[in-house]
Short mmCIF file of C-alpha atoms in Angstrom, two decimals:
data_model
loop_
_atom_site.label_atom_id
_atom_site.label_comp_id
_atom_site.label_asym_id
_atom_site.label_seq_id
_atom_site.Cartn_x
_atom_site.Cartn_y
_atom_site.Cartn_z
CA MET A 8 0.00 0.00 0.00
CA ALA A 9 1.43 3.33 -1.06
CA VAL A 10 1.55 6.06 1.58
CA GLN A 11 1.50 9.66 0.40
CA LEU A 12 3.44 12.07 2.61
CA ALA A 13 2.18 15.60 2.96
CA THR A 14 4.88 18.15 2.17
CA HIS A 15 4.91 21.91 2.61
CA VAL A 16 6.58 23.94 -0.14
CA PRO A 17 7.23 27.57 0.94
CA LYS A 18 5.68 30.09 -1.38
CA THR A 19 7.82 32.59 -3.27
CA ALA A 20 7.08 36.17 -2.41
CA SER A 21 6.41 38.65 -5.17
CA ASP A 22 9.31 41.07 -5.61
CA GLU A 23 6.97 44.01 -6.13
CA GLY A 24 5.05 43.28 -2.97
CA VAL A 25 8.20 42.70 -0.96
CA ILE A 26 9.80 45.98 -2.05
CA ASP A 27 6.64 47.94 -1.19
CA ALA A 28 6.43 46.25 2.20
CA ALA A 29 10.11 46.96 2.86
CA ARG A 30 9.70 50.65 1.95
CA LYS A 31 6.84 50.95 4.41
CA ALA A 32 8.69 49.10 7.18
CA LEU A 33 12.02 50.95 6.85
CA GLY A 34 10.74 54.45 6.23
CA ASP A 35 13.45 57.15 6.29
CA ALA A 36 16.18 54.57 6.99
CA LEU A 37 15.93 53.35 3.39
CA LEU A 38 18.21 55.20 0.97
CA ASP A 39 18.03 53.17 -2.24
CA VAL A 40 16.44 50.06 -3.76
CA LYS A 41 18.01 48.04 -6.57
CA ASP A 42 16.33 45.08 -8.26
CA HIS A 43 18.80 43.43 -10.64
CA VAL A 44 18.91 39.87 -12.09
CA GLY A 45 16.36 38.73 -9.57
CA GLU A 46 18.29 40.06 -6.55
CA ILE A 47 17.00 42.89 -4.37
CA THR A 48 19.48 45.17 -2.59
CA LEU A 49 18.34 47.74 -0.05
CA THR A 50 20.79 50.47 0.94
CA VAL A 51 20.05 51.83 4.42
CA ARG A 52 21.60 54.43 6.67
CA ARG A 53 24.59 53.14 8.58
CA GLU A 54 23.37 54.38 11.96
CA SER A 55 19.94 52.80 11.39
CA VAL A 56 21.09 49.33 10.32
CA VAL A 57 20.05 47.63 13.57
CA ASP A 58 16.51 49.04 13.48
CA ALA A 59 16.22 48.27 9.75
CA LEU A 60 17.23 44.64 10.17
CA ARG A 61 14.94 44.26 13.16
CA ALA A 62 12.03 45.56 11.12
CA LEU A 63 12.78 43.15 8.27
CA ARG A 64 12.96 40.28 10.75
CA ASP A 65 9.85 41.03 12.82
CA THR A 66 7.41 42.73 10.39
CA PRO A 67 4.56 40.38 9.36
CA GLY A 68 4.73 39.64 5.65
CA LEU A 69 8.52 40.10 5.56
CA GLU A 70 9.85 37.86 8.36
CA TYR A 71 13.47 37.52 7.27
CA GLN A 72 14.36 35.27 10.16
CA GLN A 73 17.90 34.19 9.26
CA LEU A 74 21.12 36.13 8.82
CA MET A 75 23.01 34.03 6.29
CA GLU A 76 26.18 36.07 5.75
CA ILE A 77 27.92 39.40 6.28
CA ALA A 78 30.26 40.27 3.41
CA ALA A 79 32.23 43.37 2.53
CA ALA A 80 33.65 45.04 -0.57
CA ASP A 81 36.33 47.69 -0.98
CA TYR A 82 36.16 50.66 -3.38
CA PRO A 83 39.20 52.82 -2.52
CA GLU A 84 38.16 55.65 -4.88
CA ARG A 85 35.01 56.39 -2.84
CA PRO A 86 34.91 58.61 0.26
CA GLU A 87 33.22 55.74 2.13
CA ARG A 88 35.24 52.97 0.56
CA PHE A 89 33.68 49.97 2.30
CA GLU A 90 30.33 48.32 1.65
CA VAL A 91 29.00 45.94 4.31
CA ASN A 92 26.32 43.58 2.98
CA TYR A 93 23.90 41.63 5.16
CA HIS A 94 22.25 38.64 3.44
CA LEU A 95 18.87 37.73 4.91
CA LEU A 96 16.63 34.71 4.25
CA SER A 97 12.92 34.39 4.90
CA VAL A 98 12.18 30.72 5.52
CA THR A 99 8.40 31.23 5.48
CA GLU A 100 8.37 33.32 2.29
CA ASN A 101 11.28 31.56 0.52
CA HIS A 102 12.84 34.91 -0.33
CA ARG A 103 16.17 36.70 0.15
CA PHE A 104 17.24 40.28 0.74
CA ARG A 105 20.60 42.02 0.64
CA ILE A 106 20.96 44.99 3.00
CA LYS A 107 23.87 47.34 2.34
CA VAL A 108 25.56 50.05 4.40
CA THR A 109 28.69 52.07 3.62
CA THR A 110 31.47 53.29 5.86
CA ASP A 111 35.07 54.50 5.87
CA GLU A 112 38.22 53.38 7.64
CA ASP A 113 37.44 55.21 10.89
CA THR A 114 33.66 55.12 11.32
CA PRO A 115 32.32 51.97 13.01
CA VAL A 116 29.18 50.14 11.93
CA PRO A 117 26.63 49.27 14.67
CA SER A 118 26.84 45.59 15.57
CA VAL A 119 23.80 43.37 15.01
CA THR A 120 24.82 40.72 17.56
CA SER A 121 21.76 41.71 19.60
CA LEU A 122 19.56 40.44 16.74
CA TRP A 123 21.58 37.39 15.66
CA PRO A 124 24.39 36.11 17.93
CA VAL A 125 26.04 34.47 14.90
CA ALA A 126 26.84 37.97 13.65
CA GLY A 127 29.69 38.06 16.17
CA TRP A 128 31.73 35.62 14.07
CA LEU A 129 30.75 37.23 10.76
CA GLU A 130 31.65 40.74 11.94
CA ARG A 131 35.01 39.48 13.18
CA GLU A 132 35.74 38.11 9.71
CA VAL A 133 34.95 41.44 8.05
CA PHE A 134 37.08 43.25 10.63
CA ASP A 135 39.98 40.84 10.11
CA LEU A 136 40.04 41.08 6.31
CA TYR A 137 38.94 44.69 5.71
CA GLY A 138 39.52 46.57 8.96
CA VAL A 139 35.86 47.61 9.35
CA THR A 140 35.01 48.02 13.04
CA PHE A 141 31.63 47.19 14.60
CA ALA A 142 30.46 49.18 17.59
CA GLY A 143 28.90 46.90 20.21
CA ASN A 144 30.72 43.68 19.30
CA ALA A 145 32.11 42.43 22.61
CA ASP A 146 34.80 40.22 21.04
CA LEU A 147 36.05 42.08 17.98
CA ARG A 148 39.41 40.45 17.23
CA ARG A 149 41.06 38.68 14.33
CA ILE A 150 39.66 35.29 13.38
CA LEU A 151 41.43 34.16 10.16
CA THR A 152 44.91 35.72 10.10
CA ASP A 153 47.75 34.96 12.48
CA TYR A 154 48.48 36.68 15.77
CA GLY A 155 50.37 39.93 15.20
CA PHE A 156 49.32 40.15 11.54
CA GLU A 157 49.67 43.69 10.19
CA GLY A 158 47.25 45.17 7.69
CA TYR A 159 44.01 43.89 6.17
CA PRO A 160 44.57 41.41 3.32
CA LEU A 161 41.37 42.01 1.29
CA ARG A 162 41.80 45.74 0.94
CA LYS A 163 42.61 46.76 -2.62
CA ASP A 164 45.75 48.63 -1.53
CA PHE A 165 47.18 45.63 0.34
CA PRO A 166 50.11 44.11 -1.63
CA GLN A 167 49.51 40.63 -2.97
CA THR A 168 52.83 39.45 -1.55
CA GLY A 169 52.06 40.83 1.90
CA TYR A 170 54.55 42.62 4.12
CA VAL A 171 56.19 39.71 5.93
CA GLU A 172 56.77 36.01 5.38
CA LEU A 173 57.29 33.30 7.94
CA ARG A 174 59.54 30.28 8.05
CA TYR A 175 60.83 27.77 10.58
CA SER A 176 64.28 28.64 11.90
CA GLU A 177 66.37 25.58 12.64
CA ALA A 178 68.79 27.74 14.63
CA GLU A 179 66.11 29.27 16.87
CA LYS A 180 63.81 26.20 16.79
CA ARG A 181 60.72 28.32 16.17
CA VAL A 182 58.73 30.08 13.47
CA ILE A 183 60.08 33.54 12.68
CA TYR A 184 58.82 36.46 10.60
CA GLU A 185 60.98 38.15 8.00
CA PRO A 186 60.45 40.92 5.42
CA VAL A 187 59.27 39.63 2.06
CA GLU A 188 62.13 39.01 -0.38
CA LEU A 189 61.38 38.43 -4.06
CA PRO A 190 64.24 36.60 -5.82
CA GLN A 191 64.89 37.72 -9.40
CA ASP A 192 66.54 34.53 -10.67
CA PHE A 193 63.60 33.48 -12.83
CA ARG A 194 62.33 36.88 -13.95
CA ASN A 195 64.09 37.10 -17.35
CA PHE A 196 61.13 36.91 -19.69
CA ASP A 197 61.94 36.27 -23.37
CA PHE A 198 58.38 36.63 -24.81
CA LEU A 199 58.89 33.55 -27.00
CA MET A 200 56.07 31.25 -27.95
CA PRO A 201 55.96 28.14 -25.72
CA TRP A 202 56.58 25.80 -28.67
CA GLU A 203 59.63 27.77 -29.90
CA GLY A 204 61.67 27.15 -26.78
CA ALA A 205 64.01 29.43 -24.88
CA GLU A 206 67.56 30.30 -25.90
CA TYR A 207 68.93 29.76 -22.42
CA ARG A 208 69.10 26.78 -20.05
CA LEU A 209 67.52 26.88 -16.64
CA PRO A 210 68.76 24.81 -13.70
CA GLY A 211 67.43 21.31 -14.17
CA ASP A 212 67.47 21.31 -17.98
CA GLU A 213 70.57 19.13 -17.94
CA LYS A 214 68.41 16.22 -16.82
CA ALA A 215 66.85 16.08 -20.27
CA VAL A 216 70.19 15.04 -21.82
CA GLY A 217 71.75 11.63 -21.12
CA GLN A 218 75.00 11.73 -19.15
CA ALA A 219 77.70 9.24 -18.31
CA PRO A 220 76.81 6.28 -16.08
CA GLY A 221 77.03 7.28 -12.43
CA ALA A 222 76.18 10.93 -13.07
CA PRO A 223 73.15 12.57 -11.42
CA SER A 224 71.19 11.86 -14.58
CA PRO A 225 72.56 8.50 -15.85
CA ALA A 226 72.81 7.75 -19.54
CA PRO A 227 70.10 5.52 -20.99
CA ALA A 228 70.66 1.76 -20.87
CA PRO A 229 72.41 0.23 -23.91
CA SER A 230 70.05 -1.01 -26.56
CA ALA A 231 69.60 -4.72 -27.31
CA PRO A 232 71.58 -6.31 -30.18
CA LYS A 233 69.99 -5.85 -33.57
CA VAL A 234 68.20 -8.92 -34.92
CA ASP A 235 68.16 -9.65 -38.66
CA ALA A 236 64.53 -10.32 -39.42
CA LYS A 237 65.43 -11.85 -42.82
CA ALA A 238 67.61 -14.68 -41.38
CA PRO A 239 66.37 -18.15 -42.43
CA PRO A 240 64.84 -20.29 -39.74
CA ALA A 241 66.99 -22.94 -38.07
CA GLN A 242 67.01 -26.51 -39.50
CA PRO A 243 64.15 -28.32 -37.77
CA LYS A 244 64.90 -31.59 -35.96
CA THR A 245 63.04 -34.61 -37.28
CA THR A 246 62.65 -38.25 -36.16
CA ASP A 247 62.82 -40.37 -39.34
CA THR A 248 62.61 -43.77 -37.56
CA ALA A 249 61.06 -45.06 -34.38
CA ALA A 250 64.54 -45.43 -32.87
CA LYS A 251 65.09 -41.65 -33.02
CA THR A 252 62.71 -40.39 -30.36
CA GLY A 253 64.59 -37.21 -29.70
CA ALA A 254 64.51 -37.97 -25.96
CA GLY A 255 68.04 -39.33 -25.58
CA ALA A 256 69.88 -42.65 -25.97
CA LYS A 257 67.91 -44.44 -23.27
CA ALA A 258 64.61 -43.61 -24.87
CA ASN A 259 65.94 -44.53 -28.32
CA LYS A 260 67.05 -47.97 -27.06
CA ALA A 261 63.68 -48.66 -25.46
CA ALA A 262 61.88 -47.60 -28.60
CA THR A 263 64.05 -49.98 -30.72
CA LYS A 264 63.19 -52.98 -28.52
CA LYS A 265 59.53 -52.09 -28.56
CA SER A 266 59.45 -51.84 -32.35
CA LYS A 267 61.15 -55.26 -32.80
CA ALA A 268 58.80 -57.02 -30.38
CA ALA A 269 55.67 -55.51 -31.83
CA PRO A 270 53.52 -57.93 -33.92
CA LYS A 271 53.76 -57.54 -37.62
CA ALA A 272 50.80 -56.42 -39.57
CA LYS A 273 48.92 -58.84 -41.85
CA GLY A 274 50.90 -59.50 -44.99
CA GLU A 275 54.02 -57.76 -43.61
CA GLY A 276 57.32 -59.64 -44.45
CA GLN A 277 55.92 -61.86 -47.23
CA PRO A 278 57.20 -61.72 -50.80
CA LYS A 279 55.12 -59.77 -53.22
CA GLY A 280 52.74 -61.75 -55.42
CA LYS A 281 52.31 -64.60 -52.88
CA LYS A 282 49.31 -65.08 -50.68
CA SER A 283 49.38 -66.95 -47.44
#
């Protein structure tokens, strides 16, 4: 007997209705609305972000219960170079919102840990990588980079090589930090096509050429002797009589005795033309 299970599929909210409801709920805190490729982004005032997110979470018909992510972006040419994006999900309406605020290097963004405790970890990540501070976060410290790391690695003006590099010192028996050093040994670019080959030899190219036996790159093994494919085959061995068994003298002797003792066939040994 087949049993049919009842399932609940959340409905998808209409974008037009959601935007109108969000405008009404946010009021003066809403600065801009952008609906692009099916994604809605609401830009709100930085100082009003906590009240705006609370309204989106608690207003009937919106009910964006979950904070999925806090992400940032850096635009150094702008006066407020950082964008902080809050990604919200409504489980009951099966709909998503992106809430955006802007800030600079010195102005903190109000923390939303009072609304979603998980924001504590997400705000620490943005602080660690971009240097954006969050007022009200009780544990705002680095979370991804190492202790004593200088700078913020996802800022556009942060060098790709970083400022320091670390290695294990055998002399000091610990990990030490040193200024970044970029060796120039392999920076002679010839602009040749890959299939044309370079005019110089790099360390390690000597391994492509066979050397003397015992060298770091030994010479290839000697080739096998050449075989003449047109040589005639060897003379085959045949056994013309029963005494030549091909198994040695002992077997030949036994075969001779056996052939002499064997009964003769009918008519064997009689002169031709005579019948018995």
